[in-house]
CSV table of C-alpha atoms in Angstrom, one decimal:
chain,number,residue,atom,x,y,z
I,1125,MET,CA,12.8,-5.3,-11.2
I,1126,LYS,CA,15.1,-5.6,-8.3
I,1127,ARG,CA,17.7,-3.4,-10.1
I,1128,ARG,CA,15.1,-0.8,-10.8
I,1129,LEU,CA,14.3,-0.6,-7.1
I,1130,LEU,CA,17.9,0.0,-6.4
I,1131,LEU,CA,17.7,3.2,-8.4
I,1132,LEU,CA,15.3,4.5,-5.7
I,1133,VAL,CA,18.0,4.3,-3.0
I,1134,PRO,CA,19.4,7.8,-3.5
I,1135,LEU,CA,15.9,9.3,-3.5
I,1136,VAL,CA,15.0,7.6,-0.3
I,1137,LEU,CA,18.3,8.7,1.3
I,1138,PHE,CA,17.6,12.2,0.1
I,1139,LEU,CA,14.2,12.2,1.6
I,1140,VAL,CA,15.4,10.9,5.0
I,1141,LEU,CA,18.2,13.4,5.1
I,1142,GLY,CA,15.8,16.2,4.0
I,1143,ALA,CA,13.3,15.3,6.7
I,1144,PHE,CA,16.1,15.2,9.3
I,1145,LEU,CA,17.5,18.6,8.4
I,1146,TYR,CA,14.1,20.1,8.0
I,1147,GLN,CA,13.0,19.4,11.5
I,1148,GLY,CA,16.4,20.8,12.6
I,1149,LEU,CA,15.3,24.2,11.3
I,1150,SER,CA,12.6,24.5,13.9
I,1151,ILE,CA,14.7,23.5,16.9
I,1152,ASN,CA,15.5,26.4,19.2
I,1153,PRO,CA,19.3,26.1,20.0
I,1154,PHE,CA,18.7,27.7,23.4
I,1155,ASP,CA,16.3,24.9,24.4
I,1156,ARG,CA,19.0,22.7,25.7
I,1157,GLU,CA,19.2,21.0,29.1
I,1158,SER,CA,21.3,22.8,31.7
I,1159,ALA,CA,24.5,21.1,32.6
I,1160,LEU,CA,23.6,21.6,36.2
I,1161,MET,CA,20.4,19.6,36.1
I,1162,ALA,CA,20.1,17.2,39.1
I,1163,ARG,CA,23.2,18.7,40.5
I,1164,GLU,CA,23.7,20.7,43.7
I,1165,PHE,CA,23.4,24.4,43.6
I,1166,PRO,CA,26.9,25.7,43.3
I,1167,ALA,CA,28.7,26.9,46.4
I,1168,PHE,CA,29.1,30.7,46.7
I,1169,GLU,CA,29.8,33.3,49.2
I,1170,LEU,CA,28.4,36.8,48.4
I,1171,THR,CA,26.4,39.5,50.1
I,1172,THR,CA,22.8,40.6,49.7
I,1173,LEU,CA,21.8,43.4,47.5
I,1174,ASP,CA,20.4,45.4,50.4
I,1175,ASN,CA,23.2,45.0,52.9
I,1176,PRO,CA,26.9,44.8,52.0
I,1177,GLN,CA,27.5,43.3,55.5
I,1178,GLN,CA,25.0,40.5,55.2
I,1179,ARG,CA,26.7,37.4,53.9
I,1180,VAL,CA,24.8,34.7,52.1
I,1181,ASP,CA,25.8,31.2,50.7
I,1182,GLU,CA,24.2,28.2,49.1
I,1183,GLY,CA,22.9,27.1,52.5
I,1184,ASP,CA,20.5,30.0,52.4
I,1185,ILE,CA,18.8,28.7,49.2
I,1186,LYS,CA,18.0,25.3,50.8
I,1187,GLY,CA,15.1,24.4,53.0
I,1188,GLU,CA,12.2,24.9,50.6
I,1189,VAL,CA,11.4,24.6,46.9
I,1190,THR,CA,12.8,27.9,45.6
I,1191,LEU,CA,13.0,29.7,42.2
I,1192,VAL,CA,16.3,31.4,41.8
I,1193,ASN,CA,15.9,34.1,39.2
I,1194,VAL,CA,19.0,35.7,37.6
I,1195,TRP,CA,18.3,39.3,36.6
I,1196,GLY,CA,20.0,42.7,36.0
I,1197,SER,CA,18.7,46.2,35.7
I,1198,TRP,CA,20.4,46.4,32.3
I,1199,CYS,CA,18.1,43.5,31.0
I,1200,PRO,CA,14.9,44.7,29.3
I,1201,THR,CA,13.4,41.2,29.3
I,1202,CYS,CA,13.7,41.1,33.1
I,1203,ARG,CA,11.3,44.0,33.3
I,1204,GLN,CA,8.7,42.2,31.2
I,1205,GLU,CA,9.2,39.1,33.3
I,1206,MET,CA,8.6,40.8,36.6
I,1207,PRO,CA,4.7,40.7,36.6
I,1208,GLN,CA,5.0,36.8,36.2
I,1209,LEU,CA,7.4,36.6,39.1
I,1210,LEU,CA,5.2,38.8,41.3
I,1211,ASP,CA,2.3,36.4,40.4
I,1212,LEU,CA,4.4,33.4,41.4
I,1213,ALA,CA,5.3,35.1,44.7
I,1214,ASP,CA,1.6,35.7,45.3
I,1215,ARG,CA,0.9,32.0,44.8
I,1216,GLY,CA,3.3,31.3,47.6
I,1217,VAL,CA,6.4,30.3,45.7
I,1218,ARG,CA,9.6,31.3,47.4
I,1219,LEU,CA,11.8,33.4,45.0
I,1220,ILE,CA,15.4,34.4,45.4
I,1221,GLY,CA,17.0,36.9,43.0
I,1222,VAL,CA,20.5,37.1,41.8
I,1223,ASP,CA,21.4,40.6,40.7
I,1224,TYR,CA,23.8,39.7,37.9
I,1225,LYS,CA,26.6,42.1,36.7
I,1226,GLU,CA,25.2,45.6,37.1
I,1227,THR,CA,26.9,48.0,34.7
I,1228,ALA,CA,28.0,50.9,36.9
I,1229,ALA,CA,31.6,51.3,38.0
I,1230,SER,CA,31.6,51.0,41.7
I,1231,ASP,CA,29.8,48.4,43.9
I,1232,ALA,CA,27.8,51.1,45.6
I,1233,GLU,CA,26.5,52.4,42.3
I,1234,LYS,CA,25.7,48.9,41.2
I,1235,ARG,CA,23.7,48.2,44.3
I,1236,ALA,CA,21.8,51.5,43.7
I,1237,GLN,CA,21.1,50.3,40.1
I,1238,GLY,CA,19.7,47.0,41.3
I,1239,GLN,CA,17.6,48.6,44.1
I,1240,ALA,CA,16.2,51.2,41.8
I,1241,PHE,CA,15.1,48.4,39.4
I,1242,LEU,CA,13.2,46.6,42.2
I,1243,THR,CA,11.6,49.9,43.4
I,1244,GLN,CA,10.3,50.5,39.9
I,1245,PHE,CA,9.3,47.1,38.8
I,1246,GLY,CA,8.5,45.3,42.0
I,1247,ASN,CA,10.3,42.9,44.4
I,1248,PRO,CA,9.0,39.4,44.6
I,1249,PHE,CA,12.2,38.1,46.1
I,1250,ALA,CA,12.8,36.8,49.7
I,1251,PHE,CA,16.2,38.3,49.2
I,1252,ASN,CA,18.6,39.2,46.4
I,1253,VAL,CA,22.2,37.9,46.1
I,1254,PHE,CA,24.4,40.7,44.9
I,1255,ASP,CA,26.7,39.2,42.1
I,1256,PRO,CA,28.6,42.2,40.7
I,1257,LEU,CA,31.3,40.1,38.9
I,1258,GLY,CA,28.9,37.4,37.7
I,1259,SER,CA,30.9,34.7,39.6
I,1260,LEU,CA,27.7,32.9,40.8
I,1261,GLY,CA,26.2,33.4,37.4
I,1262,PHE,CA,29.2,31.8,35.8
I,1263,ASP,CA,29.1,28.8,38.1
I,1264,LEU,CA,25.4,28.4,37.3
I,1265,GLY,CA,26.3,28.4,33.5
I,1266,VAL,CA,24.2,31.6,33.0
I,1267,TYR,CA,24.9,33.1,29.6
I,1268,GLY,CA,22.3,35.8,29.5
I,1269,ALA,CA,19.5,37.1,31.8
I,1270,PRO,CA,16.8,36.3,32.7
I,1271,GLU,CA,17.4,32.7,33.6
I,1272,THR,CA,15.6,30.8,36.3
I,1273,PHE,CA,16.5,27.7,38.3
I,1274,LEU,CA,14.1,25.6,40.3
I,1275,VAL,CA,16.0,24.3,43.4
I,1276,ASP,CA,14.4,21.7,45.7
I,1277,ALA,CA,14.5,21.7,49.5
I,1278,ASP,CA,17.8,19.8,49.5
I,1279,GLY,CA,19.5,22.4,47.2
I,1280,ILE,CA,19.4,20.3,44.1
I,1281,ILE,CA,18.7,22.0,40.7
I,1282,ARG,CA,15.5,20.4,39.2
I,1283,TYR,CA,14.6,22.7,36.4
I,1284,HIS,CA,16.3,25.4,34.4
I,1285,HIS,CA,14.4,28.0,32.4
I,1286,THR,CA,16.5,30.0,29.9
I,1287,GLY,CA,15.0,33.4,29.0
I,1288,TYR,CA,11.7,35.0,29.7
I,1289,ILE,CA,9.0,33.3,31.7
I,1290,THR,CA,5.7,34.1,30.0
I,1291,ALA,CA,2.3,34.1,31.8
I,1292,ASP,CA,1.6,30.8,29.9
I,1293,ASP,CA,4.9,29.3,31.2
I,1294,VAL,CA,3.8,30.1,34.7
I,1295,GLU,CA,0.7,27.9,34.3
I,1296,SER,CA,2.0,25.2,32.0
I,1297,ILE,CA,5.6,24.8,33.2
I,1298,ILE,CA,6.7,26.6,36.4
I,1299,MET,CA,3.8,25.8,38.7
I,1300,PRO,CA,3.7,22.1,37.8
I,1301,GLU,CA,7.4,21.9,38.3
I,1302,VAL,CA,7.1,23.6,41.7
I,1303,GLU,CA,4.3,21.2,42.7
I,1304,LYS,CA,6.3,18.2,41.5
I,1305,TRP,CA,9.3,18.9,43.7
I,1306,ARG,CA,7.5,20.1,46.8
E,1248,MET,CA,42.5,71.7,-26.5
E,1249,ALA,CA,43.8,70.4,-23.3
E,1250,LEU,CA,42.1,67.4,-21.9
E,1251,LYS,CA,40.9,67.8,-18.4
E,1252,ALA,CA,40.3,64.9,-16.0
E,1253,PRO,CA,36.8,64.7,-14.7
E,1254,SER,CA,36.5,66.8,-11.5
E,1255,GLN,CA,37.3,64.8,-8.4
E,1256,GLY,CA,36.7,67.4,-5.8
E,1257,HIS,CA,39.5,68.4,-3.4
E,1258,PRO,CA,42.1,65.8,-3.3
E,1259,TRP,CA,42.9,66.7,0.4
E,1260,LEU,CA,39.2,66.0,1.3
E,1261,ALA,CA,39.5,62.5,0.1
E,1262,SER,CA,42.7,62.0,2.1
E,1263,VAL,CA,41.2,63.4,5.3
E,1264,LEU,CA,38.1,61.2,4.9
E,1265,LEU,CA,40.3,58.2,4.3
E,1266,LEU,CA,42.5,58.9,7.3
E,1267,THR,CA,39.4,59.4,9.6
E,1268,GLY,CA,37.9,56.1,8.4
E,1269,TRP,CA,41.2,54.4,9.0
E,1270,LEU,CA,41.6,55.9,12.5
E,1271,LEU,CA,38.0,54.9,13.4
E,1272,ALA,CA,38.7,51.3,12.2
E,1273,LEU,CA,41.8,51.3,14.3
E,1274,GLN,CA,39.8,52.3,17.4
E,1275,VAL,CA,37.2,49.6,16.8
E,1276,MET,CA,40.0,47.0,16.5
E,1277,ALA,CA,41.7,48.3,19.7
E,1278,GLU,CA,38.4,47.8,21.6
E,1279,ALA,CA,38.2,44.2,20.5
E,1280,ILE,CA,41.7,43.3,21.4
E,1281,GLU,CA,42.5,42.1,24.9
E,1282,VAL,CA,46.0,42.5,25.9
E,1283,ARG,CA,47.2,39.4,27.7
E,1284,ARG,CA,50.7,38.5,28.9
E,1285,PHE,CA,51.7,34.9,28.9
E,1286,GLU,CA,54.5,33.1,30.8
E,1287,SER,CA,55.6,31.3,27.7
E,1288,PRO,CA,54.8,30.9,24.0
E,1289,VAL,CA,53.4,27.4,24.8
E,1290,THR,CA,50.9,28.8,27.2
E,1291,GLU,CA,49.9,31.4,24.7
E,1292,GLN,CA,49.5,28.6,22.1
E,1293,ARG,CA,47.3,26.7,24.5
E,1294,TYR,CA,45.2,29.8,25.2
E,1295,GLN,CA,44.7,30.3,21.5
E,1296,SER,CA,43.7,26.7,20.8
E,1297,LEU,CA,41.4,26.6,23.8
E,1298,THR,CA,39.6,29.8,22.9
E,1299,ALA,CA,39.2,28.5,19.4
E,1300,THR,CA,37.7,25.2,20.3
E,1301,LEU,CA,35.4,26.3,23.1
E,1302,ARG,CA,32.1,27.4,21.7
E,1303,CYS,CA,30.3,30.5,22.9
E,1304,PRO,CA,27.1,29.4,24.6
E,1305,LYS,CA,25.2,32.6,23.7
E,1306,CYS,CA,26.1,33.0,20.1
E,1307,GLU,CA,25.2,29.7,18.4
E,1308,ASN,CA,28.2,29.5,16.1
E,1309,GLN,CA,31.3,31.3,17.3
E,1310,ALA,CA,34.2,30.2,19.3
E,1311,ILE,CA,34.7,32.2,22.5
E,1312,GLY,CA,37.9,33.6,20.9
E,1313,ASP,CA,35.9,35.2,18.1
E,1314,SER,CA,32.9,36.5,20.0
E,1315,ASN,CA,32.3,39.9,21.5
E,1316,SER,CA,29.5,38.7,23.7
E,1317,PRO,CA,30.0,39.3,27.5
E,1318,ILE,CA,29.8,35.7,28.4
E,1319,ALA,CA,32.6,34.8,25.9
E,1320,ALA,CA,34.8,37.5,27.4
E,1321,ASP,CA,34.1,36.0,30.9
E,1322,MET,CA,35.0,32.6,29.6
E,1323,ARG,CA,38.2,33.8,28.0
E,1324,ASP,CA,39.1,35.5,31.4
E,1325,LYS,CA,38.5,32.1,33.1
E,1326,VAL,CA,40.6,30.2,30.6
E,1327,TYR,CA,43.4,32.7,31.0
E,1328,GLU,CA,43.2,32.6,34.8
E,1329,GLN,CA,43.2,28.8,35.0
E,1330,LEU,CA,46.1,28.5,32.5
E,1331,ASN,CA,48.1,30.8,34.9
E,1332,ASP,CA,47.0,28.6,37.8
E,1333,GLY,CA,48.7,25.7,36.0
E,1334,ARG,CA,45.6,23.7,35.1
E,1335,SER,CA,45.7,21.3,32.2
E,1336,ASP,CA,43.7,21.7,29.0
E,1337,LYS,CA,41.5,18.9,30.1
E,1338,GLU,CA,40.8,20.4,33.5
E,1339,ILE,CA,39.8,23.7,31.9
E,1340,ILE,CA,37.5,22.0,29.3
E,1341,ASP,CA,35.9,19.9,32.1
E,1342,PHE,CA,35.4,23.1,34.1
E,1343,MET,CA,33.5,24.7,31.2
E,1344,VAL,CA,31.5,21.6,30.4
E,1345,GLN,CA,30.4,21.3,34.0
E,1346,ARG,CA,28.8,24.8,33.8
E,1347,PHE,CA,27.7,25.2,30.2
E,1348,GLY,CA,27.3,21.6,29.0
E,1349,ASP,CA,28.6,19.7,26.0
E,1350,TYR,CA,27.3,22.5,23.9
E,1351,VAL,CA,30.6,24.4,24.4
E,1352,LEU,CA,32.7,21.7,22.8
E,1353,TYR,CA,33.4,22.1,19.1
E,1354,ASN,CA,35.0,18.7,19.2
E,1355,PRO,CA,32.5,16.4,21.0
E,1356,ARG,CA,34.1,13.8,23.2
E,1357,LEU,CA,34.2,10.2,22.0
E,1358,GLU,CA,31.8,8.4,24.3
E,1359,GLY,CA,28.8,6.1,24.1
E,1360,ARG,CA,26.2,8.7,22.9
E,1361,THR,CA,28.6,10.4,20.5
E,1362,LEU,CA,29.6,7.1,18.8
E,1363,LEU,CA,27.1,7.5,16.0
E,1364,LEU,CA,28.4,11.1,15.4
E,1365,TRP,CA,32.0,10.0,15.1
E,1366,GLY,CA,31.4,6.7,13.6
E,1367,LEU,CA,28.8,7.5,10.8
E,1368,PRO,CA,31.2,9.3,8.4
E,1369,GLY,CA,33.6,6.3,8.5
E,1370,ALA,CA,30.8,3.8,8.2
E,1371,LEU,CA,29.4,5.7,5.2
E,1372,VAL,CA,32.8,5.7,3.5
E,1373,VAL,CA,32.9,1.9,4.0
E,1374,VAL,CA,29.4,1.4,2.7
E,1375,GLY,CA,30.0,3.7,-0.3
E,1376,GLY,CA,33.2,1.9,-1.1
E,1377,LEU,CA,31.5,-1.5,-1.0
E,1378,ALA,CA,28.7,-0.2,-3.2
E,1379,LEU,CA,31.1,1.2,-5.7
E,1380,TRP,CA,33.1,-2.1,-5.7
E,1381,ALA,CA,29.9,-4.0,-6.3
E,1382,ILE,CA,28.8,-1.8,-9.2
E,1383,ILE,CA,32.2,-1.8,-10.9
E,1384,ARG,CA,32.4,-5.6,-10.6
E,1385,SER,CA,28.9,-6.1,-12.1
E,1386,ARG,CA,29.6,-3.7,-15.0
E,1387,ARG,CA,32.8,-5.5,-15.8
E,1388,ARG,CA,31.0,-8.8,-16.0
E,1389,VAL,CA,28.5,-7.3,-18.4
E,1390,SER,CA,31.3,-6.0,-20.7
E,1391,VAL,CA,33.1,-9.3,-21.1
E,1392,ARG,CA,29.9,-11.2,-21.8
E,1393,GLN,CA,30.2,-13.0,-25.2
E,1394,LEU,CA,27.8,-11.9,-28.0
E,1395,SER,CA,25.2,-14.4,-28.9
E,1396,ALA,CA,25.3,-15.8,-32.5
E,1397,GLU,CA,22.3,-13.5,-33.3
E,1398,GLU,CA,23.9,-10.4,-32.0
E,1399,GLN,CA,27.2,-11.3,-33.8
E,1400,ALA,CA,25.4,-11.6,-37.1
E,1401,ARG,CA,23.7,-8.3,-36.6
E,1402,LEU,CA,27.0,-6.6,-35.7
E,1403,ASP,CA,28.7,-8.1,-38.8
E,1404,GLU,CA,25.8,-6.8,-41.0
E,1405,LEU,CA,26.1,-3.3,-39.5
E,1406,ILE,CA,29.8,-3.1,-40.0
E,1407,ASP,CA,29.4,-4.4,-43.5
E,1408,ARG,CA,26.8,-1.8,-44.3
E,1409,GLU,CA,29.1,0.9,-42.8
E,1410,ARG,CA,32.0,-0.1,-45.0
E,1411,ARG,CA,30.0,0.0,-48.2
E,1412,SER,CA,28.5,3.4,-47.6
């Protein structure tokens, strides 16, 4: 009898492995925790989108719970995300944009691209950081836009949203996270 | 009657098409190739191995050396820049992990939470080996077992019957 039971070992192993691999099929590989979680917002020194003379750095992010949204006029999903960001701004959340790697050749044209995007789709941002080479994006570990970081008043990254924020996400994830860190 | 080969159209047309296709392919290849100059063959070797072992965060299953995605190109630029600054391989890898997480490592580090990952294959080989050893040993014991008198009698009878037929 005992020997008979031993014959079931391969079947059991197969079932365990099968269940393990099967649940792996439904895991979204982009749902992974940011490497910057609970770390300080990276240091940077750039200018604002509107004014090439106005310098900004990580100190300008601090002071209040803030959503930092990385976008670009070349990014179609960023357009679809805009209504949700405007909604968040209406609810009194402070948003700062990072205009990430516009595609035009010169900086002046890149700024024009970014500004045209905001004119057309709305501007929920307190200000926009102009990041033509993607250097701030790189330090944030951004690998595609849109991406959104929740930064607390001390400048610590508390939440990272990869990809598009849906209207549902605003209610179920973003607002609770904002409240949690306020 | 002379045999005629089936018509193949104008032979020059085929050559022109072939040449065009080849030139197009060349152009595509030229776009994908980045020209980089290295101080020494050793640095170039390090560049090749780093870009082959760092995983592109955007494309699920490609090394940054194989990927055309913009972030992979940015990462290659950073690797190149840091190699020229004299950073060590470990520093460069740490730099990437700090930003993009352990995901970018095709060779996960050996640490507490990756112990299972690294240890499991070895452990399975050991367990499998022990099981195999146990099975072989028990089989061998069965085969040397003496026949009982009853079995021996039946065997003799069978052999006897076989001989007579």
